[in-house]
PDB file of C-alpha atoms in Angstrom:
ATOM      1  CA  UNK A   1       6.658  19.681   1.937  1.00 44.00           C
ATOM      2  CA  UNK A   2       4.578  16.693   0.362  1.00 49.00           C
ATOM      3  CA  UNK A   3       0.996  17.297  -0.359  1.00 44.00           C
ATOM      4  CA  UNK A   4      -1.762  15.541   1.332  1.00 55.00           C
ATOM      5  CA  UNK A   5      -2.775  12.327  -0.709  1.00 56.00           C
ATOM      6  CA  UNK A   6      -5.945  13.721  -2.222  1.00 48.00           C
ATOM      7  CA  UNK A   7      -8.827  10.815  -3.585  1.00 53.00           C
ATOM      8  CA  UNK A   8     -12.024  11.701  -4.732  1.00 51.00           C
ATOM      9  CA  UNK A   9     -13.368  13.280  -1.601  1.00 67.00           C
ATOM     10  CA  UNK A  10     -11.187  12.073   1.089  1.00 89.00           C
ATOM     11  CA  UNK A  11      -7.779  13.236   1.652  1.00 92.00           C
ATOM     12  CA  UNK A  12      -5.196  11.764   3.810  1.00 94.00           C
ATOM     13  CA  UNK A  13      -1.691  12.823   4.980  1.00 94.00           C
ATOM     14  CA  UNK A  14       1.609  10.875   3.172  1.00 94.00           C
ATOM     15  CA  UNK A  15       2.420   9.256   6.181  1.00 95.00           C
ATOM     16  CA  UNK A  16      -0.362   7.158   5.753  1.00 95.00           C
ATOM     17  CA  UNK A  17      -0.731   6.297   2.691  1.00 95.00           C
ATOM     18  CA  UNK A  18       2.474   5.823   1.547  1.00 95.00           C
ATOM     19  CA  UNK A  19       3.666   2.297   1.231  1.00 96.00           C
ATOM     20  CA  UNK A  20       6.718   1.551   3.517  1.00 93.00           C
ATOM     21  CA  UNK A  21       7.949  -1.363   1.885  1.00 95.00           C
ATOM     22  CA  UNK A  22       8.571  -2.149  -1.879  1.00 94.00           C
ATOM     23  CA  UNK A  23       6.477  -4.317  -4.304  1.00 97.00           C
ATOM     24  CA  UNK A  24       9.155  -5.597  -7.141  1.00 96.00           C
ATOM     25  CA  UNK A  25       6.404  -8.386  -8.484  1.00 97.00           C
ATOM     26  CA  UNK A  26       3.867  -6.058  -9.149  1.00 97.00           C
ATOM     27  CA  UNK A  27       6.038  -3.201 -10.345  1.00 96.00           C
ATOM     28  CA  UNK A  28       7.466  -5.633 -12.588  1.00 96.00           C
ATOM     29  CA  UNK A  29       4.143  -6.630 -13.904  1.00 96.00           C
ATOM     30  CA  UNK A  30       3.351  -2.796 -14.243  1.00 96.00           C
ATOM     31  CA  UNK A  31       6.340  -1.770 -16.292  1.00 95.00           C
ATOM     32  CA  UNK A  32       6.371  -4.946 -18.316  1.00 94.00           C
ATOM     33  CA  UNK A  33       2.501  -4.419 -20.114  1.00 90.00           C
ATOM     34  CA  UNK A  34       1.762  -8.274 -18.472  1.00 93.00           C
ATOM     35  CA  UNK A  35      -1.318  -8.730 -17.885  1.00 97.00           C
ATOM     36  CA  UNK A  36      -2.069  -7.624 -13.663  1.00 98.00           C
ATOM     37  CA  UNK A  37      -3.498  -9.677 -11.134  1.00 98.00           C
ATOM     38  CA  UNK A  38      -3.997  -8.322  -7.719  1.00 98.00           C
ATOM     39  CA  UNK A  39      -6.198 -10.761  -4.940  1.00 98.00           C
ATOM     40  CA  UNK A  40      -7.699  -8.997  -2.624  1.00 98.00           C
ATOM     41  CA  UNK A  41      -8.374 -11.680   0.469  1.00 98.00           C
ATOM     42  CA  UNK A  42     -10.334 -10.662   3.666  1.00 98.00           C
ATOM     43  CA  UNK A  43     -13.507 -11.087   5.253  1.00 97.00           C
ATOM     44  CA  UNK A  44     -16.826  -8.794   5.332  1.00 96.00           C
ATOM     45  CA  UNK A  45     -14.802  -5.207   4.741  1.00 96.00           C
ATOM     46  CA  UNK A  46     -13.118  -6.998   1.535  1.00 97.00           C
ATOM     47  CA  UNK A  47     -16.509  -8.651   0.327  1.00 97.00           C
ATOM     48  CA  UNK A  48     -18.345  -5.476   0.530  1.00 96.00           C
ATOM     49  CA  UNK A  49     -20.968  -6.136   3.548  1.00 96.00           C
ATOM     50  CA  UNK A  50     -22.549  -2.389   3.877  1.00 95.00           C
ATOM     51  CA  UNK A  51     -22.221  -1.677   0.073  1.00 96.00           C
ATOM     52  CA  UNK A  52     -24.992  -1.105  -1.566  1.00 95.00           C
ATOM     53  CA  UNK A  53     -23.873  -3.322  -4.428  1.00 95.00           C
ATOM     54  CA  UNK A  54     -20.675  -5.595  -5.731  1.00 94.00           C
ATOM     55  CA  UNK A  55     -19.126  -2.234  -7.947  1.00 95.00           C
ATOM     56  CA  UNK A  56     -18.855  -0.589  -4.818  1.00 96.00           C
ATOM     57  CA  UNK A  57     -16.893  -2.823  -2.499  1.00 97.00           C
ATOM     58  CA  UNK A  58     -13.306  -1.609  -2.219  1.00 97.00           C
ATOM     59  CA  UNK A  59     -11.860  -4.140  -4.795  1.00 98.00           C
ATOM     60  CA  UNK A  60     -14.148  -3.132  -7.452  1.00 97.00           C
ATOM     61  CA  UNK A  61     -13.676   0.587  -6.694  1.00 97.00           C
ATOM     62  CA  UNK A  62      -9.640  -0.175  -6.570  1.00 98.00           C
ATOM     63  CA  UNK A  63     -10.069  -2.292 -10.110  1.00 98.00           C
ATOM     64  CA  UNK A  64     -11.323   0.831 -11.747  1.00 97.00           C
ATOM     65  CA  UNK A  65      -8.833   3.474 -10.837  1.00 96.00           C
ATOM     66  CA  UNK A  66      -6.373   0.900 -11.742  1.00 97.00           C
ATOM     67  CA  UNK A  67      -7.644   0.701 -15.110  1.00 97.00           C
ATOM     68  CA  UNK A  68      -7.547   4.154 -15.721  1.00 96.00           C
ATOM     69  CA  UNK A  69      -3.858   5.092 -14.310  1.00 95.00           C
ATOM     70  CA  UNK A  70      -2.578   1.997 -16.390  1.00 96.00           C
ATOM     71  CA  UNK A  71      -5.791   2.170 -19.713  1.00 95.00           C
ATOM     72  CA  UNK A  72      -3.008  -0.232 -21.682  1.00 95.00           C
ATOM     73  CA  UNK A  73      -2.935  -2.959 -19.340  1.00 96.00           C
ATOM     74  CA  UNK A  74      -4.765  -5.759 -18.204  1.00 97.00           C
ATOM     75  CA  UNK A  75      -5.905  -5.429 -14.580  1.00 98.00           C
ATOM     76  CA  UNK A  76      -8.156  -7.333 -12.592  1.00 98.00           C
ATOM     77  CA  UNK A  77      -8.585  -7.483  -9.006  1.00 98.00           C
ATOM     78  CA  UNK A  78     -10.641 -10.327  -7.701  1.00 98.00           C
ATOM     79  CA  UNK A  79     -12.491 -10.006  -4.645  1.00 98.00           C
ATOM     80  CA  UNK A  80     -11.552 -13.021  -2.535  1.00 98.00           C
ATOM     81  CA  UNK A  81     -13.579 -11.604   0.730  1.00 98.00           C
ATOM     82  CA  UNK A  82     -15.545 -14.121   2.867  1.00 98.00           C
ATOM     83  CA  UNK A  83     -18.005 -12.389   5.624  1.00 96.00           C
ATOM     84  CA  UNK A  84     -16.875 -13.039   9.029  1.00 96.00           C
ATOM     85  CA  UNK A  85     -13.804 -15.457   8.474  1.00 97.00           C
ATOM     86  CA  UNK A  86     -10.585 -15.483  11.120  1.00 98.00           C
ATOM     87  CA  UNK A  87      -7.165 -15.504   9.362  1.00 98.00           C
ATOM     88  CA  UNK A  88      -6.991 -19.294   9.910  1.00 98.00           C
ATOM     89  CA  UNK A  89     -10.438 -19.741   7.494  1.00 98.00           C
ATOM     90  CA  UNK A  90      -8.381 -17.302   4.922  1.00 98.00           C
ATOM     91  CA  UNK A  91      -5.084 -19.788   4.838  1.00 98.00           C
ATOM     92  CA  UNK A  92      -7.128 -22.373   4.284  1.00 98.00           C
ATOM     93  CA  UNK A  93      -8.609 -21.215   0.917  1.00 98.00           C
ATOM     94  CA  UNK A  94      -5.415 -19.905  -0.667  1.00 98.00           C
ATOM     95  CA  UNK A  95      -5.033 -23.487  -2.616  1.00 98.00           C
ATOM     96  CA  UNK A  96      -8.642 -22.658  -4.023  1.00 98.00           C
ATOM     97  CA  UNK A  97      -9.261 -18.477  -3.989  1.00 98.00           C
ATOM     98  CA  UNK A  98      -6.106 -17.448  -4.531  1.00 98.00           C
ATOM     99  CA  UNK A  99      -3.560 -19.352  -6.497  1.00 98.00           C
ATOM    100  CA  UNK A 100      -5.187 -20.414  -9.535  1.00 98.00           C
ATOM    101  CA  UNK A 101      -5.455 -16.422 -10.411  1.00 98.00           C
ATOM    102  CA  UNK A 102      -1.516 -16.138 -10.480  1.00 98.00           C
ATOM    103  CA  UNK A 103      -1.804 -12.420  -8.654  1.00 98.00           C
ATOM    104  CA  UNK A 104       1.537 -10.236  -8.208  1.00 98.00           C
ATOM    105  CA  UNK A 105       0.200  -8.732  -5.910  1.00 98.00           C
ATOM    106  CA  UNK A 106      -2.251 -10.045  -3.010  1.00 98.00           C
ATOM    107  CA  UNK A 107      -4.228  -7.755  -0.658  1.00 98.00           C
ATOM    108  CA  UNK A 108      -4.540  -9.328   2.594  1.00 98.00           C
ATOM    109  CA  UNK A 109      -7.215  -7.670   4.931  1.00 98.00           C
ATOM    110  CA  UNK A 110      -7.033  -9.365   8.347  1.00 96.00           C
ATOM    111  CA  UNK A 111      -7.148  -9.028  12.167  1.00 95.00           C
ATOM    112  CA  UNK A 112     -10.644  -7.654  13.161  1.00 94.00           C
ATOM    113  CA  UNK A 113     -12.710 -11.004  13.350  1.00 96.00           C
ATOM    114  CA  UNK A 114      -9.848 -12.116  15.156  1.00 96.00           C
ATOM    115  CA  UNK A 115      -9.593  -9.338  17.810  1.00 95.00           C
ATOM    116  CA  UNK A 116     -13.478 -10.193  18.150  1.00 94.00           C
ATOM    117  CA  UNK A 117     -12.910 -13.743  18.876  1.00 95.00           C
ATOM    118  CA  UNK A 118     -10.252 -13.614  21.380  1.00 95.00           C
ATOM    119  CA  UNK A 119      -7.740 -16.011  18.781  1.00 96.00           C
ATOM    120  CA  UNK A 120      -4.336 -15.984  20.927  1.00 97.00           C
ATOM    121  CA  UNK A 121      -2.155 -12.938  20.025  1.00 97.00           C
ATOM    122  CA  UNK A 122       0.778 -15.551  19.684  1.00 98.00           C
ATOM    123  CA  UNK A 123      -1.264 -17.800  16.895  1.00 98.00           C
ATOM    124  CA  UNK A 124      -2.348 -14.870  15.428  1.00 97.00           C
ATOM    125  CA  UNK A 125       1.454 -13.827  15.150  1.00 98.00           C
ATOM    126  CA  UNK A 126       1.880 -16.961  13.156  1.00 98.00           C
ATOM    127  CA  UNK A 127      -1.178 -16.978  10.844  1.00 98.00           C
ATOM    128  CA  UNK A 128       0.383 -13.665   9.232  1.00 98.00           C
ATOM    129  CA  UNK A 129       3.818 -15.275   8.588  1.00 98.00           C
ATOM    130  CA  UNK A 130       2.593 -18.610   7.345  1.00 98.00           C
ATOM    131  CA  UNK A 131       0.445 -16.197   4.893  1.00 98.00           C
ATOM    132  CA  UNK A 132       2.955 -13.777   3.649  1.00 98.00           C
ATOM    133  CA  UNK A 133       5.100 -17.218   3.166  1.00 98.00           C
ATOM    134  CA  UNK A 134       2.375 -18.807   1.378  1.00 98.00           C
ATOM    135  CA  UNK A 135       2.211 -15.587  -1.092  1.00 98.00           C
ATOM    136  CA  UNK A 136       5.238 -14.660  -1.603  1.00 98.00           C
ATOM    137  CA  UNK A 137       5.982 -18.437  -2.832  1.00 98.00           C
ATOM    138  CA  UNK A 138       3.202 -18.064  -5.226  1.00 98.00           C
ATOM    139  CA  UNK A 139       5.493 -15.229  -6.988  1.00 98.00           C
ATOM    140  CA  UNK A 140       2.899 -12.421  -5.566  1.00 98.00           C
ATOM    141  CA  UNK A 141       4.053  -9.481  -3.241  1.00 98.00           C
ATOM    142  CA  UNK A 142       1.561  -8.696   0.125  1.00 98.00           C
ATOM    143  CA  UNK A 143       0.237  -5.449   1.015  1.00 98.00           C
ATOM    144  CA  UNK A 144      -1.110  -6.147   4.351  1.00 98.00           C
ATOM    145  CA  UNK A 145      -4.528  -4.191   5.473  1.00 98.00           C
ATOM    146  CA  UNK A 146      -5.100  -3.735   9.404  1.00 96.00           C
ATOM    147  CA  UNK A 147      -8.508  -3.259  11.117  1.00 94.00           C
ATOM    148  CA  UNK A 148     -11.165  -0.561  10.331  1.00 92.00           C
ATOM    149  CA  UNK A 149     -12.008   2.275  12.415  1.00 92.00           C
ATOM    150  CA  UNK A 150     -15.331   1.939  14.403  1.00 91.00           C
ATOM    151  CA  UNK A 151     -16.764   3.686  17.861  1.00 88.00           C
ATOM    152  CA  UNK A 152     -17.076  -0.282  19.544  1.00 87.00           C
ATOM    153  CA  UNK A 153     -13.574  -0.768  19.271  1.00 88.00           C
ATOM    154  CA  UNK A 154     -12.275   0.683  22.149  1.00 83.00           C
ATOM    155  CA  UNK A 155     -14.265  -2.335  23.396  1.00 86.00           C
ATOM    156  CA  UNK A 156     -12.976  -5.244  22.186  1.00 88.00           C
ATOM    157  CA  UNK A 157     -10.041  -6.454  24.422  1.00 88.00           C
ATOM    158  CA  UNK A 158      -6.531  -6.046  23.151  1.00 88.00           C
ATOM    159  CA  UNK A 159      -7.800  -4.813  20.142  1.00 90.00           C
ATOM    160  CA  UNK A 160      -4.344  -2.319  19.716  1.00 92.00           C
ATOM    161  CA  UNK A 161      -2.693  -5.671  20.284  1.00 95.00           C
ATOM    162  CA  UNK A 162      -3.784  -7.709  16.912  1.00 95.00           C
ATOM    163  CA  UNK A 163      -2.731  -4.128  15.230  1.00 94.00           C
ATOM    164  CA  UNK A 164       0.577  -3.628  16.926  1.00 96.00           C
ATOM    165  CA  UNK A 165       1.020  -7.548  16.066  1.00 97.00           C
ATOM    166  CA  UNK A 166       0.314  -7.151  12.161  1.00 97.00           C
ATOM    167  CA  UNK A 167       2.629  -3.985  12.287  1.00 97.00           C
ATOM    168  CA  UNK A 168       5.423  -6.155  14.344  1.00 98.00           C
ATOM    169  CA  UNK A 169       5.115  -8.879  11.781  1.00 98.00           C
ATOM    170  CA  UNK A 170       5.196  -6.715   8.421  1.00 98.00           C
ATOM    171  CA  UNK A 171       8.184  -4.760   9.769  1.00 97.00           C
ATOM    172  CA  UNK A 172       9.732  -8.132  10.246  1.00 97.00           C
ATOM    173  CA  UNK A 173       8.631  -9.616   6.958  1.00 98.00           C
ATOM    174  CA  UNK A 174       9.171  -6.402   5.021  1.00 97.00           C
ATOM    175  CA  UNK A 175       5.497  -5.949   3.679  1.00 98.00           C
ATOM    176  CA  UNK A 176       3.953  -2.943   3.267  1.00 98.00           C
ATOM    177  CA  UNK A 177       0.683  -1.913   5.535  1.00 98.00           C
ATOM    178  CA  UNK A 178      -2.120  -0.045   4.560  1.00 97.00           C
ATOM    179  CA  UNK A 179      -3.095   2.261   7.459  1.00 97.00           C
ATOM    180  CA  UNK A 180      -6.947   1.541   7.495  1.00 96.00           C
ATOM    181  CA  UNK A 181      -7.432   2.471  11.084  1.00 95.00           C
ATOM    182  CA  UNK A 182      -5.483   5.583  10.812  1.00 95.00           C
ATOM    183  CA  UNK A 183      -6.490   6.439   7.741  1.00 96.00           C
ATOM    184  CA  UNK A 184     -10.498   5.924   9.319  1.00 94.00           C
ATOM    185  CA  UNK A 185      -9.553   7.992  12.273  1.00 94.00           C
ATOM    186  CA  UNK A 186      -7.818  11.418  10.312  1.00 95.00           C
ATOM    187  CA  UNK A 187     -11.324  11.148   8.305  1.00 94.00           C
ATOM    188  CA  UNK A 188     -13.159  11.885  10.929  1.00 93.00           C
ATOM    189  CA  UNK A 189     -10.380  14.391  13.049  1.00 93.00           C
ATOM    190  CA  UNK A 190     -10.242  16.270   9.891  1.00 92.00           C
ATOM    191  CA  UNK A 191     -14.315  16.370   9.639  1.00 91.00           C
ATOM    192  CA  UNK A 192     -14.500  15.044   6.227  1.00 91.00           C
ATOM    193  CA  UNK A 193     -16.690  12.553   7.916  1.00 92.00           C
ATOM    194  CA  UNK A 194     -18.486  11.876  10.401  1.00 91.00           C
ATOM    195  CA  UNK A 195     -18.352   8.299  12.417  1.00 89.00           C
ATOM    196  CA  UNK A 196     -21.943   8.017  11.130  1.00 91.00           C
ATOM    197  CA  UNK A 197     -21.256   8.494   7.285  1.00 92.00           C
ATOM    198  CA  UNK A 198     -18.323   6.898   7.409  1.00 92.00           C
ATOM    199  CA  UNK A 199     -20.070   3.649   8.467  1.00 94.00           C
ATOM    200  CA  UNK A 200     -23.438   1.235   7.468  1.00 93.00           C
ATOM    201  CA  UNK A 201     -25.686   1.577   9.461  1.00 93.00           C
ATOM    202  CA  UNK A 202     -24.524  -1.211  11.784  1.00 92.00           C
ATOM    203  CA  UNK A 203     -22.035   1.212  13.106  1.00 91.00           C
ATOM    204  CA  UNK A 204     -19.250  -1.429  12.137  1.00 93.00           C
ATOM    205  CA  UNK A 205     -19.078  -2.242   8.302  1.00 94.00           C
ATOM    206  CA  UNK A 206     -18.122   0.631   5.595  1.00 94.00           C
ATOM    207  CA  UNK A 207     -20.601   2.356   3.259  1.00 95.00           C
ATOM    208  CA  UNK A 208     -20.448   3.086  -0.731  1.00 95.00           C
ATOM    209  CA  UNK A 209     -18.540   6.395  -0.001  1.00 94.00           C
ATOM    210  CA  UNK A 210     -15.779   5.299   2.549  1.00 94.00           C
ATOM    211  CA  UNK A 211     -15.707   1.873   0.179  1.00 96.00           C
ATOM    212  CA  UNK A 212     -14.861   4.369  -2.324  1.00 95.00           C
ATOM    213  CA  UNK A 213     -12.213   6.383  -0.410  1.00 95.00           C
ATOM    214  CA  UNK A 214     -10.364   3.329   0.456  1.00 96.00           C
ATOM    215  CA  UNK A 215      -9.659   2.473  -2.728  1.00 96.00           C
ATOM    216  CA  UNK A 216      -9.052   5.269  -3.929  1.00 95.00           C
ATOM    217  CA  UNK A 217      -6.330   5.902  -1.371  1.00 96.00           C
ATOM    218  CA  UNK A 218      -5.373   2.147  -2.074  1.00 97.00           C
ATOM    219  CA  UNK A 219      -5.226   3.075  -5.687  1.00 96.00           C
ATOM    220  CA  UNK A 220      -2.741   6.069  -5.255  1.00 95.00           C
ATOM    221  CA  UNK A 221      -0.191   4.300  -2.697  1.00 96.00           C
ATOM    222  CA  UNK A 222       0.011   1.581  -5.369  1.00 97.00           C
ATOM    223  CA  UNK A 223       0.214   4.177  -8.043  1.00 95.00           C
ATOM    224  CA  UNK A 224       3.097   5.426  -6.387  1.00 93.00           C
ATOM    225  CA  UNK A 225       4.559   2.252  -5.307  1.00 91.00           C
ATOM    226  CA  UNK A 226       4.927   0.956  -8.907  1.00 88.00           C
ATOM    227  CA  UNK A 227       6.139   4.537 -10.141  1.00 82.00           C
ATOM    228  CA  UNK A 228       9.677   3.906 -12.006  1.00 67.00           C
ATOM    229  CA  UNK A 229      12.890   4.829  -9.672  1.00 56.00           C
ATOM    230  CA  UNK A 230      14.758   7.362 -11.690  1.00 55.00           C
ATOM    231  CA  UNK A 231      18.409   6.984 -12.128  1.00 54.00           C
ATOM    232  CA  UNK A 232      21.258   8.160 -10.010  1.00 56.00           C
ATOM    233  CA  UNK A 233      22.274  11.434 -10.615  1.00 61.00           C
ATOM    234  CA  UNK A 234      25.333  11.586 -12.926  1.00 63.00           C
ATOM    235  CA  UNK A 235      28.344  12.095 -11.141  1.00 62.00           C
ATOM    236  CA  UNK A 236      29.602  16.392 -11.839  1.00 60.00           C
ATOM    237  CA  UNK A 237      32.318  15.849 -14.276  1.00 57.00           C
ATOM    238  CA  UNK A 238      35.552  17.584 -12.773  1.00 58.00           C
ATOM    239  CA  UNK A 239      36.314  20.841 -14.126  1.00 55.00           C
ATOM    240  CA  UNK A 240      39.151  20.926 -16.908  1.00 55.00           C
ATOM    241  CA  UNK A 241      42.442  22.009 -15.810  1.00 56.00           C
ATOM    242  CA  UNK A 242      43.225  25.216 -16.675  1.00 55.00           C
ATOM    243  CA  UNK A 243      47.333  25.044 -17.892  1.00 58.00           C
ATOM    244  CA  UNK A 244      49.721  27.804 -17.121  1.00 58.00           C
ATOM    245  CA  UNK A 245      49.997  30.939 -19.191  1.00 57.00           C
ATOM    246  CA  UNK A 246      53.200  31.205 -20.892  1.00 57.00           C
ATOM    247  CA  UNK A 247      55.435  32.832 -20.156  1.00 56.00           C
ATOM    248  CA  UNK A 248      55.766  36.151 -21.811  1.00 55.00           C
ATOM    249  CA  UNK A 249      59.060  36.062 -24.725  1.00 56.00           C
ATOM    250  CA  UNK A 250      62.537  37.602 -23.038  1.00 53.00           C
ATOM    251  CA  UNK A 251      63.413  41.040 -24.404  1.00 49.00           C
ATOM    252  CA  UNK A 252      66.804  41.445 -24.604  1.00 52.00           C
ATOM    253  CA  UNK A 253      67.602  45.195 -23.788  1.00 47.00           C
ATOM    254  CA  UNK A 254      70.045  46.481 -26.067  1.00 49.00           C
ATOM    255  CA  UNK A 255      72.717  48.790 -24.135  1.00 49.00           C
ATOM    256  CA  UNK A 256      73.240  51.920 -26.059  1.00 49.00           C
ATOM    257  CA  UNK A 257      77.542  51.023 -27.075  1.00 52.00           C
ATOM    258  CA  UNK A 258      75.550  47.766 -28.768  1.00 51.00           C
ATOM    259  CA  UNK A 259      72.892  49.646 -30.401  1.00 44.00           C
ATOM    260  CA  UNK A 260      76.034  52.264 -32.129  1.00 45.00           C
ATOM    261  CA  UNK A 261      77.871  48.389 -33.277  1.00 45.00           C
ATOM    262  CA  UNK A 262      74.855  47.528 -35.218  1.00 45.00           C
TER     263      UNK A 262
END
């Protein structure tokens, strides 16, 4: 039975953490001793609002585990988050915030802002696959990264629908998803947290410690993710034939008249 995925504090079953979907640029990257480049693009969760400083946002948390799983290699992750922009506002810097770094990998936090603001379900649907498009033809893999957990959301309407909609589209894309919201919600079943230290005190952005359990979690899917495939077993060589005993030599039984002849 697989252990729960264990991260400085905060543990989470493997269900969620593990990545469902595989990451060939940045494993490449990873196994090759290039230098790594990871984006992470969002809005206020990504840029760190409730953090009580820039090396404790989730990218700079994420950056340093990195660095020690991999101390040989060059890693950077570059926080790309922009407080309260839409997926739309997030396309439209890719030309600027995102390409010139040349990530393998690229971190895209989206949905909330856009549950919020009512954008149509349908145009939301699109957003996503113009954005994995626009990615993945930079040469970068996606990790996807749905909504955070917070007591209001029950509130906002069709808020399950912009998650079920980022799920639809990365099953049909093939890109992984972080489980945020999940994740978020076993912290506080499994009273590690509580809803209040779990969150800033605005109720609604994340604080240095749950900043620091996401990427550690974050850290340990991608750990995983990038770990080498090990070969195919070798087939069982077939066992050598065995060949017949011989047969025993014939005695020839003298009759006693012979025997007297000899």
């Amino acid at each position: 039975m697989p252990l729960p995925a264990l991260a400085g504090g905060c543990t989470a079953p493997p269900e969620l953490v593990k990545l469902e979907a595989p990451l060939p640029k940045f494993l490449a990257a990873v196994h090759s001793g290039s230098p790594i480049r990871v984006v992470a693009l969002g809005s206020s969760s990504t840029w760190g609002k409730g953090a009580s400083s820039r090396t404790h946002t989730y990218p700079a948390r994420l950056e340093q585990e990195l660095r020690a799983a991999w101390p040989k290699s060059d890693v950077r992750v570059i926080n790309a988050g922009v407080n309260g922009q839409l997926a739309r506002h997030m396309l439209a810097r890719i030309d600027t915030d995102v390409a010139p770094h040349k990530p393998q990998l690229v971190l895209w936090q989206t949905g909330v802002n856009d549950a919020i603001r009512g954008v149509a379900i349908d145009t939301y649907r699109e957003q996503l696959r113009t954005g994995i498009t626009r990615f993945r033809g930079l040469g970068a893999d996606v990790v996807l990264i749905d909504q955070q957990f917070y007591p209001r959301f029950t509130k906002v309407k069709n808020g399950p629908l912009y998650m079920a909609t980022l799920r639809e589209v990365a099953g049909e894309l093939r890109v992984p998803v972080m489980k945020r919201f999940a994740i978020m919600q076993h912290l506080i079943a499994s009273a590690q947290f509580t809803a209040a230290s779990l969150l800033s005190s605005d109720e609604f952005h994340l604080n240095d410690r749950s900043y620091d359990c996401i990427g550690r979690l974050l850290a340990q899917s991608l750990r995983s993710a990038a770990a080498p495939i090990p070969p195919p077993p070798r087939p069982a060589m077939p066992a050598a034939a065995v060949p017949p005993a011989a047969a025993p030599p014939a005695v020839k039984v003298v009759a006693p008249e012979d025997a007297a002849s000899m």
